[in-house]
mmCIF file of C-alpha atoms in Angstrom:
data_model
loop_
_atom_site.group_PDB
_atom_site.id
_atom_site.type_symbol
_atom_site.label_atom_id
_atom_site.label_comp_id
_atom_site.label_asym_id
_atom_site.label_seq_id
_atom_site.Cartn_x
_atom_site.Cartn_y
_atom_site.Cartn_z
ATOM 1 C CA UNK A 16 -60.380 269.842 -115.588
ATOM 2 C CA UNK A 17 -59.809 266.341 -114.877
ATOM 3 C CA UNK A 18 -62.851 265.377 -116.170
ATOM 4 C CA UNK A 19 -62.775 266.957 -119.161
ATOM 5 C CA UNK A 20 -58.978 265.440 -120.126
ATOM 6 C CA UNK A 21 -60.995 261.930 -118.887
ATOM 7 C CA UNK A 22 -63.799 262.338 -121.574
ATOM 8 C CA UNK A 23 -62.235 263.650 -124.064
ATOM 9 C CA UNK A 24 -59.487 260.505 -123.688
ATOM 10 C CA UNK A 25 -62.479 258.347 -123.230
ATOM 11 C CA UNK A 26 -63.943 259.345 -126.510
ATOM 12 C CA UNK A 27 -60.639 259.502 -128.479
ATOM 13 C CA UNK A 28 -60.243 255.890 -127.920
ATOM 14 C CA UNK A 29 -63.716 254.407 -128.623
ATOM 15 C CA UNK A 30 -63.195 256.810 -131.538
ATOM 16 C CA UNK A 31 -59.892 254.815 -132.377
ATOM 17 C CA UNK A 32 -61.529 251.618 -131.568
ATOM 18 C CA UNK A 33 -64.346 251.890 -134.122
ATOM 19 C CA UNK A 34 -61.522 252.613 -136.913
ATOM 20 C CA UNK A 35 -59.820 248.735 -136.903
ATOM 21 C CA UNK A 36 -61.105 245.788 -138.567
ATOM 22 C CA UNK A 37 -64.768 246.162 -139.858
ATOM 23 C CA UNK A 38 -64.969 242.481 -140.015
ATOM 24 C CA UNK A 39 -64.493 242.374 -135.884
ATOM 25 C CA UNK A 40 -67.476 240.198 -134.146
ATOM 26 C CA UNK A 41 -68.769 239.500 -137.735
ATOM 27 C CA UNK A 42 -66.825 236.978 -138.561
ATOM 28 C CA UNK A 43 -69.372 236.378 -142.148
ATOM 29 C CA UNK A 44 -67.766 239.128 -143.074
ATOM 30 C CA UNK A 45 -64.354 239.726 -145.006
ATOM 31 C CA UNK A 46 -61.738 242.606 -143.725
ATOM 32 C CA UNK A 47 -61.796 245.582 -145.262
ATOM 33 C CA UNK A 48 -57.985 244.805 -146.458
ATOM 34 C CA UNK A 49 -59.225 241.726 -148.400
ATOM 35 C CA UNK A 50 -61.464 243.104 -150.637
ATOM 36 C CA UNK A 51 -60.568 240.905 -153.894
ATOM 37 C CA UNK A 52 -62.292 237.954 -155.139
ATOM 38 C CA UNK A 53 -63.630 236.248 -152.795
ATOM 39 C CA UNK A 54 -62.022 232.498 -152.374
ATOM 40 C CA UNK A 55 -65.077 230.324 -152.638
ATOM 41 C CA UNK A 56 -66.097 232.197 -156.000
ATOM 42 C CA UNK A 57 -65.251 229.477 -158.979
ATOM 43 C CA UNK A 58 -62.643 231.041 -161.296
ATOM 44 C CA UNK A 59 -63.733 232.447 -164.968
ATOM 45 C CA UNK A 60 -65.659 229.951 -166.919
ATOM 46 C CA UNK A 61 -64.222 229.539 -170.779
ATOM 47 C CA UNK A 62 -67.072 231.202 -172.108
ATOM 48 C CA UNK A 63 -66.132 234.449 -170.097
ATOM 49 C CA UNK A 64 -62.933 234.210 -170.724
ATOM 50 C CA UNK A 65 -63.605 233.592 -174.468
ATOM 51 C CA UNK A 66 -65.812 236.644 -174.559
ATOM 52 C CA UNK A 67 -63.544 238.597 -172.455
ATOM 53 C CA UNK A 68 -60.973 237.594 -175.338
ATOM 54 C CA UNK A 69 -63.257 238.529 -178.691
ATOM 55 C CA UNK A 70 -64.085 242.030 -176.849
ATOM 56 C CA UNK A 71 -59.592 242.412 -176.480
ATOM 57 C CA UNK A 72 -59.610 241.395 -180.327
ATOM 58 C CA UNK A 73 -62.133 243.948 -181.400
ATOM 59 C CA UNK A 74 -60.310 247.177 -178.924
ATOM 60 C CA UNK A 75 -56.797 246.019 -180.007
ATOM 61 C CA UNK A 76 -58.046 245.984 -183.878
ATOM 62 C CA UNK A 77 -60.654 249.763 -183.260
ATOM 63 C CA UNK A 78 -57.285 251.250 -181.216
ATOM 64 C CA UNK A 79 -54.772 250.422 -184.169
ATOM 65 C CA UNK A 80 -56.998 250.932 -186.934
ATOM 66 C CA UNK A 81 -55.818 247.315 -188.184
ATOM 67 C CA UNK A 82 -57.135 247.244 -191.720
ATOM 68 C CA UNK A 83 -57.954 243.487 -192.626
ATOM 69 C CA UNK A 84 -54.279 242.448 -194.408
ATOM 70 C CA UNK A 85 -52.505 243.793 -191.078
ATOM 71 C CA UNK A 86 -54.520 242.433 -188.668
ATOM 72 C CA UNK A 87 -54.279 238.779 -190.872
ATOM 73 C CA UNK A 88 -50.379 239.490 -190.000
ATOM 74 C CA UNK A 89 -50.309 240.534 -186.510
ATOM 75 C CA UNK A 90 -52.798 238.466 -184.632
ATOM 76 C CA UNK A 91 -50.404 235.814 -185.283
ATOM 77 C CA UNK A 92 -47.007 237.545 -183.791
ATOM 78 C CA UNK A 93 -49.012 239.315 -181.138
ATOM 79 C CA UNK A 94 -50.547 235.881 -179.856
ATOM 80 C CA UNK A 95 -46.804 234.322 -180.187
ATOM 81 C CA UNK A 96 -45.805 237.202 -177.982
ATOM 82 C CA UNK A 97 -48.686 236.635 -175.211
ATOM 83 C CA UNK A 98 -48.344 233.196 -174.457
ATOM 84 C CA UNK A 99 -44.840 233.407 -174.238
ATOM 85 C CA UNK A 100 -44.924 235.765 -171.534
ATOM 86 C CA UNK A 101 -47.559 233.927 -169.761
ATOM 87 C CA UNK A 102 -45.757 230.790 -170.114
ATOM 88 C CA UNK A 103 -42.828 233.200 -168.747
ATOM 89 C CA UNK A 104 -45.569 234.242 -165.756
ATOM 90 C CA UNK A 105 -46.562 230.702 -165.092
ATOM 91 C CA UNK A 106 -42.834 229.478 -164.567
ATOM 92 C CA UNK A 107 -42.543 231.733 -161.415
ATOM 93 C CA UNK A 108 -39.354 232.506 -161.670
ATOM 94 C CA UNK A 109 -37.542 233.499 -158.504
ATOM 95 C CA UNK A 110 -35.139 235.765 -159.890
ATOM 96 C CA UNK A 111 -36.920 238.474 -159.984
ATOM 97 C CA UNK A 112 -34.122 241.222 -162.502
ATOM 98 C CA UNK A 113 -33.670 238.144 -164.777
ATOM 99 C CA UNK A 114 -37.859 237.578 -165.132
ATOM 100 C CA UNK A 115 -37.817 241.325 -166.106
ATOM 101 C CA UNK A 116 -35.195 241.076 -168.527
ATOM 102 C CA UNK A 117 -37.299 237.908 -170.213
ATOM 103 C CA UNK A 118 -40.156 239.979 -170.355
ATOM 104 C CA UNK A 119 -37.714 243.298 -171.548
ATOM 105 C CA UNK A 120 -36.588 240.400 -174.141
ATOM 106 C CA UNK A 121 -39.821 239.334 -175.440
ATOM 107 C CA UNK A 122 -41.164 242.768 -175.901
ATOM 108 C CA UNK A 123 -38.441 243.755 -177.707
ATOM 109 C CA UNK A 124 -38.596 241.027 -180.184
ATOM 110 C CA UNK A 125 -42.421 241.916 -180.404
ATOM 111 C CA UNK A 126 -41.462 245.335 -181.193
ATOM 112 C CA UNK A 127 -38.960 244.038 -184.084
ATOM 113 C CA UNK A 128 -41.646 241.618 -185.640
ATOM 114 C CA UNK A 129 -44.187 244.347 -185.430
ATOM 115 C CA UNK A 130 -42.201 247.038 -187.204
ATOM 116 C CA UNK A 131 -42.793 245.708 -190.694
ATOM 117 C CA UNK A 132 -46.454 245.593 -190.145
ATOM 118 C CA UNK A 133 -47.903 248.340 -188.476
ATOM 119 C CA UNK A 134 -44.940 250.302 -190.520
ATOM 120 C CA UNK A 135 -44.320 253.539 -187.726
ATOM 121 C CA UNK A 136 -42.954 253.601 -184.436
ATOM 122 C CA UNK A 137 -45.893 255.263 -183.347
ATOM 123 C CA UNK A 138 -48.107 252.650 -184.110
ATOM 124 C CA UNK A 139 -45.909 249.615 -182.965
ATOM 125 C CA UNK A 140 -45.539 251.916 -179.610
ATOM 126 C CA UNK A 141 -49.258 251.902 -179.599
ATOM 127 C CA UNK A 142 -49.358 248.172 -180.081
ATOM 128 C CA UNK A 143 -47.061 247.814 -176.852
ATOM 129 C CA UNK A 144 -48.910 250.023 -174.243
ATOM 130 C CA UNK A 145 -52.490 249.117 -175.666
ATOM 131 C CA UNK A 146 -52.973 245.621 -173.193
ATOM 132 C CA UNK A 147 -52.511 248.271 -170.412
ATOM 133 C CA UNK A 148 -55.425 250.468 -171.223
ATOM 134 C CA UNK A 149 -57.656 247.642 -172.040
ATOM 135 C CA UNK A 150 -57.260 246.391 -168.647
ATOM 136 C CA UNK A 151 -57.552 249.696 -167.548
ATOM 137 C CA UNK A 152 -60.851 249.633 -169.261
ATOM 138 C CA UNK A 153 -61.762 246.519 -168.734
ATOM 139 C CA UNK A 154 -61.378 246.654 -164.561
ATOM 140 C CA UNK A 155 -63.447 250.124 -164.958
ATOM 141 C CA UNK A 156 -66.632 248.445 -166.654
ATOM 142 C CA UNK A 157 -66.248 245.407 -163.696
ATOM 143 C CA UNK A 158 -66.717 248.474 -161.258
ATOM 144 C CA UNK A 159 -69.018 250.568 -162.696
ATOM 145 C CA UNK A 160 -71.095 247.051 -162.918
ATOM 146 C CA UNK A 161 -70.493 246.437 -159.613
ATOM 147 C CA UNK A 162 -71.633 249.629 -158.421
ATOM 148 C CA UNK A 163 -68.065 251.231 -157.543
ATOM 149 C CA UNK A 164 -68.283 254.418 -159.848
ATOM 150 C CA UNK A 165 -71.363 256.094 -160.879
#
């Protein structure tokens, strides 16, 4: 019996063994928990991000069903809107209930400025969650590419 309760213990802890770090003795290799960009990759070249921006321009415009005279009017107020919540991100505030309430703030007033040209709430609200799914969409093509989903 004892040697039975001494195998099965044996095995339960190379078992548990096996399950920490993957990167352990391979030291060319990341963790498992730091599976982001890798830190010697160079960040996104302009042309990327340029092309990453045109593709935002043309989902935003195909989502809303922008005709030509509304999207003349709210590229404008929707680019206002973006760079002053990066410049918001960039500040790194450390307050982090009063960065909200910027952000809260600046929404808001994107919401106003928007309501005149997309001319129903529905829309505007569209307007407001539609950055969300194009990440979402966005970070599911960088998978797929990578080989993550089939």
């Amino acid at each position: 019996m004892k040697k039975i309760v001494f195998i099965a213990l044996t095995i339960c802890i190379s078992l548990n063994s096996f399950a920490q770090n993957r990167a352990f003795g391979r030291p060319d290799r990341p963790p498992m928990r730091d599976l982001g960009r890798p830190h010697d990759m160079p960040p996104i070249d302009e042309a990327r991000r340029a092309k990453i921006e045109m593709f935002k321009v043309q989902f935003i415009t195909e989502k809303l069903n922008l005709t030509k005279s509304e999207a003349e009017v709210f590229w404008p107020v929707y680019n206002e809107a973006k760079k002053n919540i990066d410049e918001l991100v960039k500040s790194k505030m450390n307050d982090e209930i009063q960065f909200e309430e910027n952000i809260l703030a600046i929404k808001k007033k994107l919401r106003n400025d928007l309501k005149p040209i997309l001319k129903s709430d529905e829309r505007v609200n569209q307007a407001l969650k539609i950055e969300r799914e194009f990440l979402k969409t966005l970070r599911g093509e960088m998978m797929r590419r990578k080989g993550f989903r089939a």
